[in-house]
PDB file of C-alpha atoms in Angstrom:
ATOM      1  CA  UNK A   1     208.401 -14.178  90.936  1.00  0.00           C
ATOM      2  CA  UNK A   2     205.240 -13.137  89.345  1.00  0.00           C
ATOM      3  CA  UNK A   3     202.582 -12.392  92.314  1.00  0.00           C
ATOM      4  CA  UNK A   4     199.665 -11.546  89.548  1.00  0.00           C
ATOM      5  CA  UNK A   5     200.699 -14.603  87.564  1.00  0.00           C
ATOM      6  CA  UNK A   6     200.937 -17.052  90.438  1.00  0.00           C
ATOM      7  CA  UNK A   7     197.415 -16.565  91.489  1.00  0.00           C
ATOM      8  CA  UNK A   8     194.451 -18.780  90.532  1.00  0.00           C
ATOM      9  CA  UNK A   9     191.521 -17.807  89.052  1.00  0.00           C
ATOM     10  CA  UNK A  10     188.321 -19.342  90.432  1.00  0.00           C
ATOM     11  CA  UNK A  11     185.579 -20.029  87.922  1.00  0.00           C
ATOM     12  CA  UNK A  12     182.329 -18.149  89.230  1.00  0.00           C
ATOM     13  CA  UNK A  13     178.837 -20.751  88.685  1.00  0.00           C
ATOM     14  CA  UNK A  14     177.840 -20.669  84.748  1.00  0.00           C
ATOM     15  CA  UNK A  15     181.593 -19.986  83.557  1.00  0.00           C
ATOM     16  CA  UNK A  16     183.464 -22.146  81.619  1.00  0.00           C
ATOM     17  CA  UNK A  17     186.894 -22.299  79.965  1.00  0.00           C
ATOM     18  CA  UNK A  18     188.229 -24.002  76.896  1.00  0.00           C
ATOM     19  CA  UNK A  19     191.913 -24.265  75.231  1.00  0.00           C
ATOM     20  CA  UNK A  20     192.760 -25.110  71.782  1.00  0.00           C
ATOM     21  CA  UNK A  21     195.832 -26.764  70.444  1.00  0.00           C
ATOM     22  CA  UNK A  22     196.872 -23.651  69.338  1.00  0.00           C
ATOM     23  CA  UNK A  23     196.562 -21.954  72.812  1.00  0.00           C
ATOM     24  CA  UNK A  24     193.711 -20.285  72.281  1.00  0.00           C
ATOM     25  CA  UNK A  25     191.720 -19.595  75.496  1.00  0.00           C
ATOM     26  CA  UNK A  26     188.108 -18.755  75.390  1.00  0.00           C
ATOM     27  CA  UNK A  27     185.342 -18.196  78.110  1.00  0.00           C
ATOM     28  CA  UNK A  28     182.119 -18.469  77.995  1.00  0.00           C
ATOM     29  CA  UNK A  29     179.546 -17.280  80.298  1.00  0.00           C
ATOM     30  CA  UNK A  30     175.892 -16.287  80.880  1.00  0.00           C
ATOM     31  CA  UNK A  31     176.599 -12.574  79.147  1.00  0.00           C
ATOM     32  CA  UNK A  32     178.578 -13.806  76.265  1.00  0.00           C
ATOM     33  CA  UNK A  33     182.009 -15.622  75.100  1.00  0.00           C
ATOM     34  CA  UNK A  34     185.193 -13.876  74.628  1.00  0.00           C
ATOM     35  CA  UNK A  35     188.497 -15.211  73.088  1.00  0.00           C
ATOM     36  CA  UNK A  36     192.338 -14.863  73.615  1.00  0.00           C
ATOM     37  CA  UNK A  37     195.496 -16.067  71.907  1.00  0.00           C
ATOM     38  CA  UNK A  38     198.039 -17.043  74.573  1.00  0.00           C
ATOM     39  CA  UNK A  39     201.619 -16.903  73.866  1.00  0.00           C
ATOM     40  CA  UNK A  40     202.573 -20.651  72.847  1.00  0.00           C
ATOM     41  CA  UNK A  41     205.295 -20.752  75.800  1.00  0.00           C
ATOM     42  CA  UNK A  42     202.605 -20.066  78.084  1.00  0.00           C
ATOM     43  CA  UNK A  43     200.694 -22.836  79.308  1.00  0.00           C
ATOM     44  CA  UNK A  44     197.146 -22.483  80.643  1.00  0.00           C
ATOM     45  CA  UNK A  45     195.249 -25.510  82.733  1.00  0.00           C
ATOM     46  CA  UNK A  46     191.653 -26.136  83.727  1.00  0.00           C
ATOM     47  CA  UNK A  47     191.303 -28.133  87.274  1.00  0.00           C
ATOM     48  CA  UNK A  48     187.748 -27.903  87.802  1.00  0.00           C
ATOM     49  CA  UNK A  49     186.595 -24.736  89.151  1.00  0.00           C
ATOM     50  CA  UNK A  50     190.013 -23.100  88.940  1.00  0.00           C
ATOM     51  CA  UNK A  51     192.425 -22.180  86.034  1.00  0.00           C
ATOM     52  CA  UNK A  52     195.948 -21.698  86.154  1.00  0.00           C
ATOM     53  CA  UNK A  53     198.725 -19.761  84.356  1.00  0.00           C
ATOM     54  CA  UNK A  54     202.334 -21.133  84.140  1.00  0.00           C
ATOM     55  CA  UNK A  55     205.231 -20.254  82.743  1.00  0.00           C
ATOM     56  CA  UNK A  56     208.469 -22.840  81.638  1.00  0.00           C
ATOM     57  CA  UNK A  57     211.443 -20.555  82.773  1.00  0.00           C
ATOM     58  CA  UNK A  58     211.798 -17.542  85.135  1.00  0.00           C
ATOM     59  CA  UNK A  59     213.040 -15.459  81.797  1.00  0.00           C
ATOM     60  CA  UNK A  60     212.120 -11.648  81.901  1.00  0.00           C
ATOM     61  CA  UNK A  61     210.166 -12.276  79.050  1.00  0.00           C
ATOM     62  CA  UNK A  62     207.985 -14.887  80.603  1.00  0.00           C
ATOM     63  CA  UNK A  63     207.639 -13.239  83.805  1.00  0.00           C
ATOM     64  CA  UNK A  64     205.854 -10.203  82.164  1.00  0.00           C
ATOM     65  CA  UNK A  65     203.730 -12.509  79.565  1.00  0.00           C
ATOM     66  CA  UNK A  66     202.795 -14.742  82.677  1.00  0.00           C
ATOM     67  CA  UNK A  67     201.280 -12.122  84.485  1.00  0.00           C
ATOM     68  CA  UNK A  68     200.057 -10.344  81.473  1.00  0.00           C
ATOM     69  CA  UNK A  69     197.933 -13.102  80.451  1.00  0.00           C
ATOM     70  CA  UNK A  70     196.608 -14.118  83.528  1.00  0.00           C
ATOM     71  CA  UNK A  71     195.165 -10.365  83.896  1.00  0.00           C
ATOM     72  CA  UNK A  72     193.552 -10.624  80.945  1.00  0.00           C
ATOM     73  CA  UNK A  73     192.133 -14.323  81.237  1.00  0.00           C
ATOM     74  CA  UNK A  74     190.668 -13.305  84.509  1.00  0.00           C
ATOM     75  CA  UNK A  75     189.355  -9.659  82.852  1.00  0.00           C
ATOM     76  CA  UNK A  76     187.386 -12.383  80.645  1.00  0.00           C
ATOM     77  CA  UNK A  77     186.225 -14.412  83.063  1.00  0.00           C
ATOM     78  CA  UNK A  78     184.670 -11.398  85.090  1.00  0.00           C
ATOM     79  CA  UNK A  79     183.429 -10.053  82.256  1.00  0.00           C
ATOM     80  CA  UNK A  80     180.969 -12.570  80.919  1.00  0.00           C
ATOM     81  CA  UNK A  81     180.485 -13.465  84.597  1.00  0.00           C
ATOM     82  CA  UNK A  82     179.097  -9.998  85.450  1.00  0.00           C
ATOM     83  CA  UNK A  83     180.312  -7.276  82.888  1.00  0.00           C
ATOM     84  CA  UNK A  84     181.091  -4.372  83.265  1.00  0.00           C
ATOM     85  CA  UNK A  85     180.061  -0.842  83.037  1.00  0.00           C
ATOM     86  CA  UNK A  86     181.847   2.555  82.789  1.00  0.00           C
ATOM     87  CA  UNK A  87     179.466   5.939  83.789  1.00  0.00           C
ATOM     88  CA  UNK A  88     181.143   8.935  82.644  1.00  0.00           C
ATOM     89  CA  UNK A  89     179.462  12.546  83.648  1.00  0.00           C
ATOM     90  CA  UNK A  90     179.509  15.673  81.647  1.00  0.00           C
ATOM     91  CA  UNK A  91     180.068  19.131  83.019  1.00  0.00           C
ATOM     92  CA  UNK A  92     179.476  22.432  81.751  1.00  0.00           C
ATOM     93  CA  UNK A  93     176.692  25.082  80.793  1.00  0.00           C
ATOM     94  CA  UNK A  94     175.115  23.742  77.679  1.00  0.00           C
ATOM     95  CA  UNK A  95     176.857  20.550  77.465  1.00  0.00           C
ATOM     96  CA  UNK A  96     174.573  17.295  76.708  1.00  0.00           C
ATOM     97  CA  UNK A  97     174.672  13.964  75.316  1.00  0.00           C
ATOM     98  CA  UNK A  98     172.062  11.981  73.747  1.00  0.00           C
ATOM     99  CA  UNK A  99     172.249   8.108  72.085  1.00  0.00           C
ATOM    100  CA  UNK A 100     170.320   6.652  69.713  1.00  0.00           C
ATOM    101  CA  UNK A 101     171.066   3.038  67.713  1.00  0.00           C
ATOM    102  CA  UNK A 102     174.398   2.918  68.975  1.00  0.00           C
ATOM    103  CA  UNK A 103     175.537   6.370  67.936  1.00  0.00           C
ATOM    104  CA  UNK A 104     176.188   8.701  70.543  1.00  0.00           C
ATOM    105  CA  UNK A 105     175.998  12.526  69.615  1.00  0.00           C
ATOM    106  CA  UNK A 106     177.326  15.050  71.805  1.00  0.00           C
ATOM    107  CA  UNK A 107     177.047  18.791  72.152  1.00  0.00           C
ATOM    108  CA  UNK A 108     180.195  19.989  74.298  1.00  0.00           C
ATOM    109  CA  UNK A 109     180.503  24.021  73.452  1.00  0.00           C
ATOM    110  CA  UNK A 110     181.944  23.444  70.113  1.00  0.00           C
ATOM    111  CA  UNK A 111     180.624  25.002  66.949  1.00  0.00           C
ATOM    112  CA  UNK A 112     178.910  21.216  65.874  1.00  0.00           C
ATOM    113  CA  UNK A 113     177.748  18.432  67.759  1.00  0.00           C
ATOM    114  CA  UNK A 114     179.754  15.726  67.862  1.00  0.00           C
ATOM    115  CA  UNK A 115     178.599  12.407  66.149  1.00  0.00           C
ATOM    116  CA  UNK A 116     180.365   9.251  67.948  1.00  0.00           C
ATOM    117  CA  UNK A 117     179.757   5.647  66.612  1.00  0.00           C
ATOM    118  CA  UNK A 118     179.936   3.056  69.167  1.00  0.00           C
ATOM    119  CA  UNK A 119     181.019  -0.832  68.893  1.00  0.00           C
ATOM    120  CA  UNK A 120     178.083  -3.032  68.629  1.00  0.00           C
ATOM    121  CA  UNK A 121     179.046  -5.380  71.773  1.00  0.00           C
ATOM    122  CA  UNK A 122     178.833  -2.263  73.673  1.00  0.00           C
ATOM    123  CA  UNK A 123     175.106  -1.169  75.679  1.00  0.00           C
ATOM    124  CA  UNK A 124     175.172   2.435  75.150  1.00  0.00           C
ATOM    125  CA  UNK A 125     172.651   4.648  77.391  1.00  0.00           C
ATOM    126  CA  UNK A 126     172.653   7.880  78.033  1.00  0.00           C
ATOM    127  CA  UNK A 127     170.784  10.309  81.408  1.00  0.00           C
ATOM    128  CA  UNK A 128     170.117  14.067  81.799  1.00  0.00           C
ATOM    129  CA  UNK A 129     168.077  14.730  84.829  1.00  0.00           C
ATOM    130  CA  UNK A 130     166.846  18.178  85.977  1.00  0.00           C
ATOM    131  CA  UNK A 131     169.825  19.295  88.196  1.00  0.00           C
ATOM    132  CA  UNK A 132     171.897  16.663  87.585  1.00  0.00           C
ATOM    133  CA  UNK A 133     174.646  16.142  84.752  1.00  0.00           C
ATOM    134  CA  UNK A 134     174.125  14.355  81.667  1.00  0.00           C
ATOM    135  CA  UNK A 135     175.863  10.825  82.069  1.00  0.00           C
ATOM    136  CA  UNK A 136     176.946   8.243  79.330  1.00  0.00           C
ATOM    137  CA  UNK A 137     177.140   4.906  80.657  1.00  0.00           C
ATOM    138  CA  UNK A 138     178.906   2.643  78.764  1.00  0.00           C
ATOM    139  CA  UNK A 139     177.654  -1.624  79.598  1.00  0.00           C
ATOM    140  CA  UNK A 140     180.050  -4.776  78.260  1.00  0.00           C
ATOM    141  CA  UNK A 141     181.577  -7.965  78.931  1.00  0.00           C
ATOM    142  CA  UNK A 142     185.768  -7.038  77.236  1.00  0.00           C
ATOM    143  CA  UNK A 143     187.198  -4.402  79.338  1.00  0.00           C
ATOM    144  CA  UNK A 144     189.435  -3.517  77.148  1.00  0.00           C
ATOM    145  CA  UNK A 145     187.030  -2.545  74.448  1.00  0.00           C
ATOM    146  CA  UNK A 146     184.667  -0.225  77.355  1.00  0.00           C
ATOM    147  CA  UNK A 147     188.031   1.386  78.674  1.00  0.00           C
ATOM    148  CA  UNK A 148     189.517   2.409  74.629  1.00  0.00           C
ATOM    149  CA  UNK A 149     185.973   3.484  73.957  1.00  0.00           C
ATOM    150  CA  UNK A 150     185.742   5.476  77.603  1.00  0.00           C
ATOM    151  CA  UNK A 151     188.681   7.264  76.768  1.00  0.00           C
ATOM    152  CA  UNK A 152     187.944   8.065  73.454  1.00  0.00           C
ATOM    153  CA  UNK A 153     185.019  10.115  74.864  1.00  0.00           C
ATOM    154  CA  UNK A 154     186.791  11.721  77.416  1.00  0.00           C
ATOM    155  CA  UNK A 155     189.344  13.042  75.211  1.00  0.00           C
ATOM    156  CA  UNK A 156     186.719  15.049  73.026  1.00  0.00           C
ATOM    157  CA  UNK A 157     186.459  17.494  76.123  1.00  0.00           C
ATOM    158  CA  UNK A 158     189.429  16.952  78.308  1.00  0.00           C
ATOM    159  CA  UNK A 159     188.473  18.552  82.362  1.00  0.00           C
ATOM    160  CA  UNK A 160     190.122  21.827  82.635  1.00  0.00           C
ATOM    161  CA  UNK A 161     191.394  22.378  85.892  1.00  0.00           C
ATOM    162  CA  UNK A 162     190.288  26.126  86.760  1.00  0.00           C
ATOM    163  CA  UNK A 163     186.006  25.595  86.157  1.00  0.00           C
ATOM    164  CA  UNK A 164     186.212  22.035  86.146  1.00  0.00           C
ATOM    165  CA  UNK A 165     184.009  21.626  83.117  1.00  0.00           C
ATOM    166  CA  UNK A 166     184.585  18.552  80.533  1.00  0.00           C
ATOM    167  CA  UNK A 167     183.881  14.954  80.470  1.00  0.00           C
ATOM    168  CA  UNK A 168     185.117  12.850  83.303  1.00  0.00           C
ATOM    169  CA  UNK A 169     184.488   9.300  85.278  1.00  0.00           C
ATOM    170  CA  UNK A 170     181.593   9.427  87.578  1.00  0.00           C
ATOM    171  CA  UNK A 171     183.398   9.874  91.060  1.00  0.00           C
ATOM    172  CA  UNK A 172     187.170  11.126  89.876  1.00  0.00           C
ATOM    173  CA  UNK A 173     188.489  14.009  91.675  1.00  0.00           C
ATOM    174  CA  UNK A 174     190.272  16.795  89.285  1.00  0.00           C
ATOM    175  CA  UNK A 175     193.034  18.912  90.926  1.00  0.00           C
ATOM    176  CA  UNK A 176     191.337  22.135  90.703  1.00  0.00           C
ATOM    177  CA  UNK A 177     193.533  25.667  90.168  1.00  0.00           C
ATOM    178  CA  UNK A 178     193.327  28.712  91.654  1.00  0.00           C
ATOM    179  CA  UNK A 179     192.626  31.540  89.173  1.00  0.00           C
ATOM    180  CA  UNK A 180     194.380  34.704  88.742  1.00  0.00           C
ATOM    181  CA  UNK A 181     192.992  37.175  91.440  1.00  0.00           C
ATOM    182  CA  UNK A 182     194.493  34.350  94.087  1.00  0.00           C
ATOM    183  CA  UNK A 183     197.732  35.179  92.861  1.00  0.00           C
ATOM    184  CA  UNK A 184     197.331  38.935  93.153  1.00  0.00           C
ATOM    185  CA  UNK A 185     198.884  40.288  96.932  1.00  0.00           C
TER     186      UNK A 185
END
């Protein structure tokens, strides 16, 4: 039994969902409209205010593509109901980030700065305050988009665990390592 899949998602004010013949769901909303092509054994229906996934047959298969696509229905719905936004903090001497027209350049200790373009449905900003790290926040309605484009950045300058410097999520802990005089006894 799915428990993701059997759930029902509740259409927020301003939302609404369509299907096609050819299952194809989209959602529009007050930020935007996003699409999704829904497996054709999977069968997705609009009561009103809520929207539910089924599936014909308790197959493995359908199990997993019943929950699958109810995650990402509901990512949609959230999404051009209220978006959503991904802050991401840099650390280290020297290291800053600056955006301009969608292109984000970045100078993180390497030899050149690093020149990142980024997907036009994404808001791009960019703060350095005086004592504080620079941060890149990242603003969208598809999730998956933010989150491949999020990662993407922190992989340029992955957190090493003994200083702690390198790009990382606003808020996530990094197991930090003691260095080699700890060792020493």
């Amino acid at each position: 039994m799915s428990r993701i899949g059997n759930k029902v998602i509740v259409l927020p004010a301003g939302v609404s969902v369509s299907v096609a013949e050819d299952n194809l769901v989209s959602v529009k909303g007050p930020k935007g409209t996003l699409t999704q092509a829904v497996d054709s054994d999977i069968s997705v229906e609009v009561e009103g205010n809520e929207l539910k996934v089924k599936r014909p047959t308790e197959q493995k298969r359908h199990k997993a593509l019943h929950g699958l696509y109810r995650s990402l229905i509901n990512n949609m719905v959230i999404g051009v109901g209220s978006g959503y936004k991904k802050e991401l903090e840099i650390i280290g001497v020297g290291y800053k980030a600056s955006a301009a027209n969608n292109v984000l350049e970045l100078q993180l200790g390497y030899s050149h700065n690093i020149f990142m373009a980024i997907p036009e449905e994404i808001k791009l900003t960019t703060t350095s305050e005086k004592g504080q790290n620079p941060k890149v926040i990242l603003e969208g309605i598809d999730k998956e988009l933010i989150g491949s484009v999020a990662a993407k950045i922190k992989s340029l300058r992955k957190v090493e665990p003994y200083k702690g410097k390198g790009i990382r999520f606003v808020g996530e802990v990094v197991r930090r390592k003691a260095g080699k005089s700890a060792s020493k006894k």
